[in-house]
Amino acid sequence: MTAPTPGTSGWPPPALDPAGPFAGPLNVLAWVLFAMAAAVLVIVLVALGVALFGPRRWRARLGGERLIWIGGLAFPVVVLSALLIYGLGLTSRLTEEPAAGEMRVRVTGEMWWWRVAYLDAHGREALQDANELHIPVGRPVVLELDSADVIHSFWVPRLSGKVDMIPGRRNLMRIQADAPGVYGGQCAEYCGGPHALMGFVVVAHEPAAFEVWRARQAAPAPAAATSHPGAAVFDRAGCGACHTVAGTAFNGLAGPDLSHVGSRRTLGAGILPNNQGTLAGWIADSQSIKPGNRMPAYPVLTGQELRDVSAWLESLE
Amino acid sequence: MKGETGFDPGLYERFPTKGPRPKGELEALEQVWCGPKGWQWITAINNNFIGVYYVGAAMLFFVLAGVLALLMRTQLALPMNGFLPQETYNQMFTVHGTVMMFLFAVPAVEALGVLLLPQMVGARDLPFPRLSAYAFWAYLIGGLAFFCSIFFGLAPNGGWFMYPPLTSTTYSPGINADFWLLGIGFIEISAIAGAIEIIVGVLRNRAPGMTLDKLPIFAWAMLIFACMIIIAFPSIILSTLLLEVERALGWPFFDALKGGDPLLWQHLFWFFGHPEVYIIFLPAAGAMSTIIPAMARTRLVGYRLVVLAMLATGFISFGVWAHHMFTTGMPTISTSFFSAASMAVSLLT
Ligand SMILES: [Cu+2]
């Protein structure tokens, strides 16, 4: 098995390094709460020290009921009320209703990968992708989160808190990146089997670069690509039953869309860097890389067939 | 004058007795109250013995779950370590969490109550000794059977919180999840039996003259603990029952496709699961409030305030369960309410 690939996917995602307005306040709140807790701990330790070693008069004062009223009730009431009001104020922006014109993406949790669909202005699915979410920097993007099977939880720590993906419900979440870059994510609700290997990448582009990316995604595979020997292997092995490649006859829906798999940063839902070698390795034996995942292993493919099909997939950019 | 049960309170007048002791009384008493000999220990019902067995069994489960934790930490020591297969790991953390919560934490504090309470309130035994013996044996045998499922690879693997639909027949077709549902259901019934006994013991079996405001603080903690069990545990029994009915008979309580709702489980589970935290915490706090003044050779400062705080903690802890569900997309108003309640409960603890 391979080690995670930090450079390619931003993985494991750092939890205390916010990179957008929906993650920043959470980080501030976490540190404020931590500092308060540390201060209270110090007070308690000092009181304990006095109780054990302090002069008699001090100890007598610690032992009175008055201290319970002040230290046990008044002090926490004041501190906790202040923290509550501060915290609710800080996080109120996070749950604002999304505005009408905001870009929307539907992300569906599947055992153990992510289906991604970019919605157009009418809420129709305009672009299909998987395991990778591209966004323009500097503006909020609304995610419609749902699930195809069990409960998953969408978490890109540098961009936002967690929101669960629950069958039969559609939860909304907003994310925004302030700078271009790659932000790692991870399924945050135990979903059985290889749950720990259910990663995710968000790629933030400058607005112009994002439009370029979107235009390229919308274009189907070039006609030349379908005459590639790898396409024939793909056909013979029956991969098209589960995978879609836009512009070809392959239109399966059980697995991730592969129309532009060559341009993805990772394979297997954020766990492998993407190159021809890892592609061939994944196809030959995804079951030992990600045990229990829903794609069968293909030990039957010969070395040549693996080289062909992985070269073809790599060329689908 | 006789009470309605036929008991004559006038009998109290005879104590303390002054006349000569009947012959052979001492031997007869010693025989009645002597410890079990040889194989008799199995049939012991006095709380002194059951209490010790109970504490011992809880410690056994603590060690067993601890061993699982060590194995898991070994697996986690290196990324992509191949020490434990994935399925084994998933079963282990489910069993670890379940054992720690249901077979160690609650029984351990309940065991402490069985062991210490009667003597603290001046009784010779709990009111229903056979019930506590039954609760203990049901717990030990049920717990061991549950734990052994891991040796056959049949242990539940849906996490100790067992969220459906992961634990529904579609995604957990084996009998693993049924082990959990039935096992935990029965263990909760045993916990409720113990709680009834503690409540009756504290309220009815106190020494003459021990009014509630003179109750040892630990007994107060156990009284509140037992009342909380009686309110909280039916919720988990109900949820295990519903899920088992869904699994066995196909009644869709949690299946969104057929009109159920997976969140129903989470509400039922955490309505039990959050008070559970205080169910474990209160007896420990009661024990500390007993031990520290004794060691420091003073009286407990603010006895009434401590009792009040424990009562309020027990009460408010039933209003905070949904803070385990903040990520499920609840409306802001409910998250704010549950945040405030969670802060209120921390205030009193
Ligand atoms: Cu998941």
XYZ file of C-alpha atoms and ligand atoms in Angstrom:
667
model
C 0.000 0.000 0.000
C 1.075 3.548 -0.589
C 1.558 6.434 1.784
C -0.631 9.508 1.405
C 0.616 12.092 -1.033
C 0.758 15.491 0.638
C 2.002 17.525 -2.292
C -0.642 16.354 -4.710
C -3.742 16.508 -2.563
C -3.135 18.664 0.490
C -3.569 15.541 2.603
C -3.871 15.059 5.512
C -5.735 18.330 5.719
C -4.518 20.621 8.514
C -7.436 21.493 10.791
C -6.092 24.691 12.323
C -5.117 26.593 9.215
C -8.244 28.297 7.857
C -8.154 29.657 4.308
C -11.563 31.234 3.862
C -14.306 33.210 5.597
C -16.316 30.100 6.472
C -13.437 28.454 8.298
C -11.768 31.482 9.896
C -14.373 32.213 12.605
C -14.408 28.562 13.670
C -10.681 28.680 14.187
C -10.888 31.902 16.192
C -13.653 30.438 18.334
C -11.688 27.254 18.951
C -8.671 29.219 20.154
C -10.747 31.551 22.336
C -12.437 28.592 24.008
C -9.102 26.883 24.447
C -7.547 29.995 26.010
C -10.472 30.398 28.410
C -10.256 26.765 29.399
C -6.524 27.110 29.986
C -7.082 30.203 32.148
C -9.689 28.383 34.246
C -7.354 25.436 34.610
C -4.637 27.739 35.944
C -7.063 29.293 38.456
C -8.125 25.856 39.660
C -4.523 24.698 39.984
C -3.592 27.800 41.974
C -6.574 27.224 44.266
C -5.489 23.620 44.686
C -1.968 24.740 45.540
C -3.290 27.176 48.138
C -5.538 24.504 49.610
C -2.600 22.147 49.977
C 0.265 24.410 50.980
C -1.142 27.904 51.585
C -1.210 29.766 54.908
C -4.023 28.929 57.299
C -5.993 32.166 56.737
C -6.104 31.695 52.978
C -7.179 28.123 53.323
C -10.025 29.085 55.610
C -11.217 31.544 53.025
C -11.171 28.856 50.315
C -13.314 26.607 52.470
C -16.320 28.908 52.783
C -19.672 28.678 51.048
C -19.176 32.159 49.708
C -16.538 30.858 47.374
C -18.989 28.377 45.868
C -21.411 31.174 45.086
C -18.743 33.366 43.546
C -16.376 30.876 41.949
C -18.925 28.165 41.255
C -21.864 30.178 40.043
C -21.323 33.892 39.441
C -17.983 33.567 37.651
C -19.034 30.783 35.263
C -22.394 32.430 34.538
C -20.653 35.618 33.464
C -17.873 33.926 31.518
C -20.087 31.370 29.791
C -22.764 33.900 28.846
C -20.117 36.150 27.371
C -18.616 33.227 25.447
C -22.010 32.089 24.194
C -22.968 35.511 22.900
C -19.547 36.017 21.368
C -19.605 32.561 19.761
C -23.096 32.892 18.309
C -22.194 36.299 16.906
C -18.987 34.983 15.406
C -20.618 32.011 13.718
C -23.874 33.637 12.646
C -22.441 34.463 9.225
C -21.676 30.820 8.586
C -25.314 29.821 8.490
C -26.678 32.697 6.419
C -29.095 31.649 3.702
C -27.263 31.454 0.367
C -27.993 34.294 -2.052
C -29.760 33.571 -5.334
C -27.004 34.009 -7.917
C -24.319 31.987 -6.141
C -22.591 29.137 -7.938
C -24.064 25.785 -6.887
C -22.542 22.334 -6.881
C -24.239 19.103 -5.848
C -21.930 16.723 -4.005
C -23.263 13.244 -3.336
C -21.539 10.915 -0.901
C -21.224 7.376 -2.255
C -19.586 4.425 -0.581
C -16.556 5.466 -0.734
C -16.183 8.290 -3.199
C -17.864 11.576 -4.106
C -20.090 12.347 -7.074
C -19.842 15.995 -8.111
C -22.284 17.830 -10.370
C -22.013 21.522 -11.257
C -25.470 23.068 -11.536
C -26.459 25.719 -14.053
C -28.628 28.750 -13.281
C -31.781 26.602 -13.493
C -30.504 23.985 -11.081
C -29.873 21.392 -13.799
C -26.738 19.285 -13.714
C -24.445 20.900 -16.278
C -21.113 19.170 -15.635
C -20.286 15.806 -14.102
C -17.121 15.035 -12.223
C -15.934 13.050 -9.210
C -13.672 13.273 -6.179
C -12.522 16.777 -7.013
C -14.252 20.129 -6.732
C -13.071 23.189 -8.670
C -14.060 26.630 -7.454
C -13.129 30.208 -8.267
C -11.395 32.073 -5.435
C -12.944 34.978 -3.586
C -16.622 34.115 -3.827
C -18.850 31.747 -1.903
C -19.905 28.499 -3.534
C -23.036 26.714 -2.334
C -22.816 22.960 -1.950
C -25.938 20.799 -1.998
C -24.957 17.774 0.020
C -26.784 14.487 -0.209
C -26.043 10.808 -0.038
C -26.666 7.814 -2.241
C -26.383 5.199 0.482
C -25.287 5.739 4.103
C -24.462 8.853 6.095
C -21.246 10.607 5.069
C -19.935 13.951 6.180
C -18.322 16.566 3.976
C -15.314 18.195 5.562
C -12.658 20.370 3.993
C -11.166 21.767 7.205
C -9.384 24.725 5.679
C -12.588 25.954 4.021
C -15.427 25.126 6.416
C -16.815 23.018 9.242
C -18.421 19.611 8.696
C -21.857 19.037 7.289
C -23.404 15.574 7.129
C -24.725 13.984 3.956
C -27.876 12.172 4.995
C -30.021 9.944 2.771
C -33.361 11.568 2.103
C -32.185 15.058 3.017
C -30.348 17.843 1.275
C -28.077 19.929 3.452
C -26.637 23.195 2.205
C -23.156 24.409 2.969
C -21.082 27.308 1.715
C -17.358 27.331 1.162
C -15.003 29.979 -0.073
C -11.267 29.988 -0.681
C -9.365 33.250 -0.437
C -6.304 32.083 -2.354
C -5.725 29.652 -5.233
C -4.513 26.258 -4.109
C -5.387 22.672 -3.337
C -7.375 21.950 -0.185
C -7.683 18.409 1.107
C -10.888 16.967 2.514
C -12.020 13.800 4.189
C -15.268 11.986 4.884
C -15.970 12.763 8.534
C -18.732 10.311 9.397
C -17.833 6.652 9.674
C -19.424 5.031 6.637
C -18.163 1.456 6.886
C -15.423 -0.406 5.009
C -12.655 1.864 3.700
C -14.176 5.024 5.214
C -10.698 6.233 6.153
C -9.748 6.140 2.459
C -12.570 8.428 1.367
C -10.680 11.621 0.678
C -11.427 14.577 -1.486
C -9.729 17.616 -3.067
C -10.943 21.152 -3.597
C -8.993 23.112 -6.202
C -9.363 26.888 -6.119
C -8.501 28.850 -9.289
C -8.235 32.529 -10.115
C -11.566 33.452 -11.785
C -10.045 33.544 -15.298
C -8.320 30.188 -14.868
C -11.574 28.778 -13.521
C -13.410 29.733 -16.712
C -10.700 28.030 -18.750
C -11.079 24.911 -16.654
C -14.850 24.964 -16.996
C -14.702 25.301 -20.778
C -12.315 22.378 -21.020
C -14.512 20.216 -18.791
C -17.550 20.926 -20.931
C -15.821 19.614 -24.060
C -16.204 15.849 -24.670
C -13.276 13.538 -25.353
C -11.585 14.393 -28.670
C -12.663 12.075 -31.489
C -9.094 10.788 -31.905
C -9.159 9.462 -28.342
C -11.882 6.895 -29.045
C -9.729 5.125 -31.652
C -7.003 4.568 -29.049
C -6.307 0.845 -28.336
C -7.011 1.598 -24.674
C -10.602 2.468 -25.535
C -11.010 -1.006 -26.988
C -9.693 -2.596 -23.786
C -12.070 -0.403 -21.772
C -14.907 -1.667 -23.930
C -13.938 -5.342 -23.783
C -13.400 -5.372 -20.012
C -16.857 -3.921 -19.487
C -15.680 -0.799 -17.663
C -18.387 1.197 -19.457
C -21.037 -0.572 -17.395
C -20.000 1.495 -14.401
C -18.103 4.464 -15.816
C -19.106 7.313 -18.107
C -16.728 8.861 -20.630
C -18.451 11.822 -22.263
C -18.498 11.701 -26.060
C -18.301 7.878 -26.165
C -20.795 5.050 -25.762
C -19.592 4.403 -22.216
C -22.285 5.742 -19.915
C -22.323 3.676 -16.721
C -23.311 5.485 -13.555
C -22.220 3.189 -10.722
C -18.687 4.563 -10.554
C -16.973 7.942 -10.890
C -17.255 9.827 -14.184
C -13.994 9.309 -16.077
C -14.482 11.883 -18.871
C -11.576 13.957 -17.597
C -9.883 11.536 -15.253
C -6.465 12.393 -16.721
C -6.654 15.923 -15.348
C -7.518 14.845 -11.802
C -4.936 15.271 -9.089
C -5.762 12.041 -7.296
C -7.198 8.581 -7.824
C -9.383 6.393 -5.646
C -10.992 9.375 -3.862
C -7.987 11.380 -2.805
C -5.682 8.545 -1.864
C -3.243 8.072 -4.769
C -1.382 10.592 -6.907
C -2.619 10.378 -10.479
C -0.186 9.130 -13.125
C -0.103 6.275 -15.572
C 1.581 3.954 -13.089
C -0.945 4.453 -10.321
C -3.773 4.259 -12.853
C -2.577 0.861 -14.057
C -2.053 -0.266 -10.458
C -5.556 0.846 -9.465
C -7.208 -0.935 -12.380
C -5.244 -4.156 -11.856
C -5.881 -4.393 -8.122
C -7.934 -1.627 -6.560
C -9.052 -4.130 -3.915
C -5.673 -4.304 -2.236
C -5.221 -0.520 -2.433
C -8.660 0.250 -1.029
C -10.104 -2.975 0.420
C -13.824 -3.450 -0.033
C -14.340 -0.628 -2.532
C -17.002 -1.205 -5.152
C -14.803 -1.599 -8.197
C -13.715 -5.178 -8.965
C -10.000 -5.917 -9.374
C -8.871 -6.863 -12.889
C -6.105 -9.446 -12.534
C -7.184 -10.789 -15.948
C -5.846 -7.814 -17.881
C -2.412 -8.381 -19.392
C 0.442 -5.949 -18.949
C -0.059 -4.601 -22.437
C -3.788 -4.109 -21.910
C -3.138 -2.306 -18.640
C -0.603 -0.039 -20.351
C -3.081 0.747 -23.125
C -6.083 1.454 -20.965
C -4.127 3.524 -18.451
C -2.483 5.512 -21.262
C -5.891 6.187 -22.753
C -7.411 7.272 -19.429
C -4.368 9.444 -18.724
C -4.955 11.196 -22.048
C -8.541 12.140 -21.126
C -7.801 15.583 -19.749
C -51.128 -0.454 65.532
C -50.302 -2.069 62.255
C -49.383 -0.489 58.927
C -51.283 -1.488 55.815
C -48.644 -4.087 55.007
C -49.185 -5.713 58.363
C -45.895 -4.382 59.689
C -46.160 -3.110 63.241
C -44.035 0.033 63.696
C -44.406 -0.542 67.437
C -41.730 -3.192 67.008
C -39.183 -0.408 66.725
C -39.808 0.270 70.397
C -38.069 -2.961 71.302
C -34.725 -1.613 70.054
C -32.133 -1.510 71.360
C -33.000 -4.778 73.158
C -31.784 -5.143 76.691
C -32.895 -8.578 77.924
C -30.682 -11.686 77.861
C -29.789 -13.132 74.417
C -31.402 -16.446 73.490
C -29.036 -19.414 73.450
C -27.385 -20.218 70.120
C -28.353 -16.837 68.662
C -24.816 -15.885 67.756
C -24.123 -19.165 65.934
C -27.409 -18.960 64.080
C -26.695 -15.408 62.976
C -23.178 -16.247 61.925
C -24.472 -19.132 59.869
C -27.029 -16.973 58.116
C -24.608 -14.185 57.342
C -21.436 -16.155 56.688
C -19.702 -15.935 53.350
C -20.316 -18.597 50.716
C -18.030 -21.614 50.895
C -16.611 -23.514 47.942
C -18.977 -23.592 45.000
C -21.579 -21.652 46.910
C -20.117 -18.416 45.643
C -22.172 -18.863 42.491
C -25.354 -18.682 44.505
C -24.324 -15.728 46.662
C -26.795 -12.872 46.589
C -25.623 -10.602 49.388
C -24.491 -7.256 48.069
C -21.048 -7.630 49.640
C -20.318 -10.515 47.296
C -22.348 -9.494 44.268
C -20.826 -6.039 44.555
C -17.314 -7.429 44.408
C -18.122 -9.710 41.476
C -19.756 -6.788 39.737
C -16.766 -4.477 40.175
C -14.462 -7.300 39.093
C -16.459 -8.027 35.932
C -16.519 -4.346 35.020
C -12.740 -4.221 35.431
C -12.419 -7.320 33.257
C -14.302 -5.615 30.438
C -12.206 -2.509 30.976
C -9.045 -4.537 30.420
C -10.485 -6.382 27.422
C -11.502 -3.128 25.742
C -8.107 -1.690 26.651
C -6.360 -4.528 24.851
C -8.419 -3.757 21.746
C -7.381 -0.118 22.086
C -3.713 -1.108 22.218
C -4.090 -3.180 19.067
C -5.782 -0.263 17.331
C -3.103 2.195 18.400
C -0.493 -0.193 17.013
C -2.317 -0.140 13.697
C -2.484 3.653 13.782
C 1.164 4.132 14.737
C 2.176 4.328 11.077
C 0.147 5.526 8.099
C -1.216 2.658 6.001
C 0.119 0.141 8.494
C -0.908 -3.401 7.573
C -1.086 -4.716 11.160
C -4.862 -5.224 11.304
C -7.058 -5.955 8.298
C -9.593 -3.225 7.616
C -12.631 -5.296 8.570
C -11.014 -6.441 11.830
C -10.143 -2.875 12.663
C -13.704 -1.715 12.044
C -15.040 -4.476 14.282
C -12.498 -3.697 16.964
C -13.295 -0.048 17.299
C -16.998 -0.812 17.365
C -16.534 -3.416 20.081
C -14.094 -1.203 21.978
C -16.514 1.723 22.091
C -19.478 -0.457 22.925
C -17.683 -2.333 25.693
C -16.311 0.843 27.240
C -19.672 2.567 27.303
C -22.114 -0.241 27.964
C -20.073 -2.973 29.622
C -17.606 -0.907 31.588
C -18.635 2.649 32.380
C -22.241 2.193 33.463
C -21.838 -1.209 35.146
C -18.698 -0.041 36.962
C -20.460 2.830 38.711
C -23.568 0.736 39.254
C -21.341 -1.924 40.806
C -19.849 0.638 43.150
C -23.363 1.508 44.257
C -24.291 -2.138 44.840
C -21.117 -2.629 46.838
C -21.217 0.499 48.994
C -24.744 1.841 49.215
C -26.452 -0.547 51.646
C -23.757 -0.092 54.252
C -23.733 3.656 53.715
C -27.422 4.005 54.473
C -27.237 1.469 57.286
C -28.914 -1.521 55.617
C -27.725 -5.115 55.542
C -28.389 -5.578 51.858
C -30.168 -4.091 48.904
C -33.937 -4.432 48.903
C -34.044 -7.077 46.152
C -30.824 -9.081 46.443
C -31.919 -11.716 43.948
C -32.637 -9.025 41.374
C -29.139 -7.616 41.703
C -27.666 -11.098 41.457
C -29.744 -11.633 38.333
C -28.646 -8.301 36.882
C -25.035 -9.198 37.511
C -25.170 -12.654 35.930
C -27.151 -11.431 32.946
C -24.570 -8.726 32.452
C -21.552 -11.004 32.778
C -22.828 -13.747 30.492
C -24.347 -11.368 27.949
C -21.221 -9.239 27.932
C -18.858 -12.151 27.457
C -20.976 -13.587 24.658
C -20.984 -10.187 22.989
C -17.243 -9.801 23.317
C -16.510 -13.291 21.985
C -18.188 -12.435 18.693
C -14.966 -10.668 17.757
C -13.041 -13.946 17.802
C -15.301 -15.266 15.049
C -15.190 -12.130 12.929
C -18.891 -11.664 13.606
C -18.644 -8.599 15.798
C -20.687 -5.569 14.826
C -18.800 -3.095 12.649
C -21.079 -0.076 12.404
C -19.450 2.053 15.110
C -20.564 2.143 18.753
C -23.295 4.635 17.778
C -24.632 2.210 15.116
C -26.097 4.864 12.832
C -28.505 3.487 10.269
C -28.630 3.139 7.289
C -25.089 1.787 7.631
C -26.472 -0.736 10.104
C -29.591 -1.607 8.107
C -29.801 -4.941 6.306
C -28.848 -3.306 3.005
C -25.405 -2.258 4.198
C -24.897 -4.709 7.084
C -26.453 -7.933 5.854
C -24.686 -10.231 8.345
C -25.805 -11.031 11.877
C -23.095 -8.740 13.304
C -25.422 -5.823 13.888
C -28.062 -8.097 15.423
C -25.524 -9.130 18.050
C -25.190 -5.506 19.014
C -28.894 -4.718 19.009
C -29.971 -7.727 21.028
C -26.936 -7.733 23.322
C -27.156 -4.059 24.185
C -30.923 -4.186 24.544
C -30.635 -6.847 27.235
C -27.721 -5.196 28.976
C -29.793 -2.020 29.255
C -32.615 -3.993 30.808
C -30.159 -5.300 33.372
C -28.996 -1.731 34.052
C -32.581 -0.635 34.627
C -33.070 -3.507 37.081
C -30.029 -2.296 39.005
C -31.298 1.277 38.961
C -34.685 0.310 40.410
C -32.902 -1.450 43.182
C -30.719 1.540 43.988
C -33.682 3.900 44.092
C -35.718 1.660 46.356
C -32.675 0.984 48.494
C -31.894 4.644 49.039
C -35.478 5.740 49.544
C -36.808 2.872 51.677
C -33.926 1.130 53.428
C -32.258 3.930 55.308
C -31.392 3.568 58.953
C -33.988 5.101 61.280
C -33.302 8.806 61.663
C -31.334 9.203 58.443
C -33.436 11.849 56.749
C -32.719 12.788 53.151
C -30.782 15.877 54.211
C -28.415 13.635 56.152
C -27.917 11.215 53.269
C -24.256 10.621 52.408
C -23.437 12.655 49.309
C -22.509 9.507 47.405
C -25.976 8.102 48.042
C -27.458 11.295 46.653
C -25.343 10.915 43.538
C -26.439 7.301 43.130
C -30.079 8.232 43.609
C -29.895 10.815 40.829
C -27.860 8.415 38.701
C -30.491 5.708 39.036
C -33.359 8.069 38.212
C -31.478 9.186 35.100
C -31.008 5.584 33.988
C -34.715 4.969 34.329
C -35.494 7.956 32.132
C -32.701 7.613 29.569
C -32.335 3.899 28.937
C -35.835 3.184 27.626
C -34.885 5.472 24.754
C -32.001 3.240 23.660
C -34.055 0.108 24.269
C -36.713 1.563 22.008
C -34.230 2.464 19.294
C -32.566 -0.959 19.336
C -36.024 -2.504 19.179
C -37.079 -0.359 16.217
C -33.884 -1.078 14.310
C -34.144 -4.787 15.017
C -37.752 -4.755 13.804
C -36.604 -2.925 10.680
C -33.847 -5.480 10.127
C -35.894 -8.552 10.885
C -39.331 -7.625 9.539
C -38.595 -4.832 7.094
C -40.581 -2.120 8.839
C -38.931 1.067 7.580
C -38.297 3.276 10.603
C -34.952 4.604 9.449
C -34.936 3.872 5.713
C -35.339 7.159 3.859
C -36.296 5.397 0.617
C -39.383 3.925 2.249
C -40.326 7.021 4.208
C -38.289 6.532 7.378
C -35.680 8.935 8.636
C -32.125 8.075 9.664
C -32.112 11.057 12.001
C -34.772 9.424 14.162
C -32.107 7.007 15.339
C -29.739 9.826 16.181
C -32.339 11.621 18.278
C -33.279 8.474 20.171
C -29.683 7.404 20.567
C -28.376 10.708 21.864
C -31.364 11.280 24.103
C -29.874 8.326 25.892
C -26.263 8.977 24.942
C -25.852 12.413 26.328
C -27.377 11.826 29.770
C -25.160 8.757 29.730
C -22.167 11.056 30.104
C -23.609 12.417 33.347
C -24.806 8.995 34.378
C -21.132 8.087 34.496
C -19.974 11.417 35.831
C -22.348 11.942 38.773
C -21.410 8.848 40.808
C -17.748 9.677 40.280
C -18.379 13.240 41.445
C -20.301 11.849 44.423
C -17.409 9.560 45.266
C -14.929 12.440 45.107
C -17.186 14.591 47.293
C -17.128 11.767 49.820
C -13.445 10.935 49.657
C -11.936 14.408 49.666
C -13.651 15.743 52.824
C -12.874 12.463 54.586
C -9.202 12.700 53.659
C -9.024 16.393 54.519
C -10.857 15.720 57.806
C -13.467 18.414 57.281
C -17.161 18.448 56.513
C -18.231 18.846 52.908
C -18.614 22.555 52.201
C -22.022 23.478 50.808
C -23.684 20.062 51.025
C -27.015 21.470 49.926
C -25.442 23.324 47.018
C -23.689 20.179 45.836
C -26.914 18.194 45.949
C -28.717 20.969 44.130
C -26.026 21.142 41.465
C -26.205 17.388 40.909
C -29.983 17.451 40.634
C -29.863 20.309 38.150
C -27.133 18.589 36.151
C -29.240 15.482 35.912
C -32.222 17.511 34.803
C -30.549 19.744 32.226
C -28.520 16.898 30.750
C -31.733 15.696 29.135
C -31.931 18.925 27.165
C -28.625 18.858 25.347
C -28.592 15.664 23.329
C -28.684 17.379 19.967
C -25.250 18.908 20.404
C -24.048 15.559 19.099
C -25.884 16.357 15.903
C -24.669 19.855 15.051
C -23.330 18.657 11.727
C -26.634 17.172 10.586
C -27.914 20.487 9.242
C -30.354 21.398 11.999
C -31.898 24.866 11.877
C -29.790 27.602 13.501
C -32.372 28.247 16.157
C -32.110 24.706 17.466
C -28.317 24.697 17.368
C -28.322 27.945 19.347
C -30.749 26.512 21.885
C -28.701 23.388 22.336
C -25.486 25.411 22.592
C -26.981 27.471 25.387
C -28.268 24.380 27.183
C -24.883 22.700 26.815
C -23.236 25.688 28.398
C -25.815 25.685 31.187
C -25.070 22.089 31.972
C -21.344 22.737 32.148
C -22.112 25.523 34.583
C -23.508 23.138 37.141
C -20.838 20.540 36.740
Cu -18.094 8.413 3.890
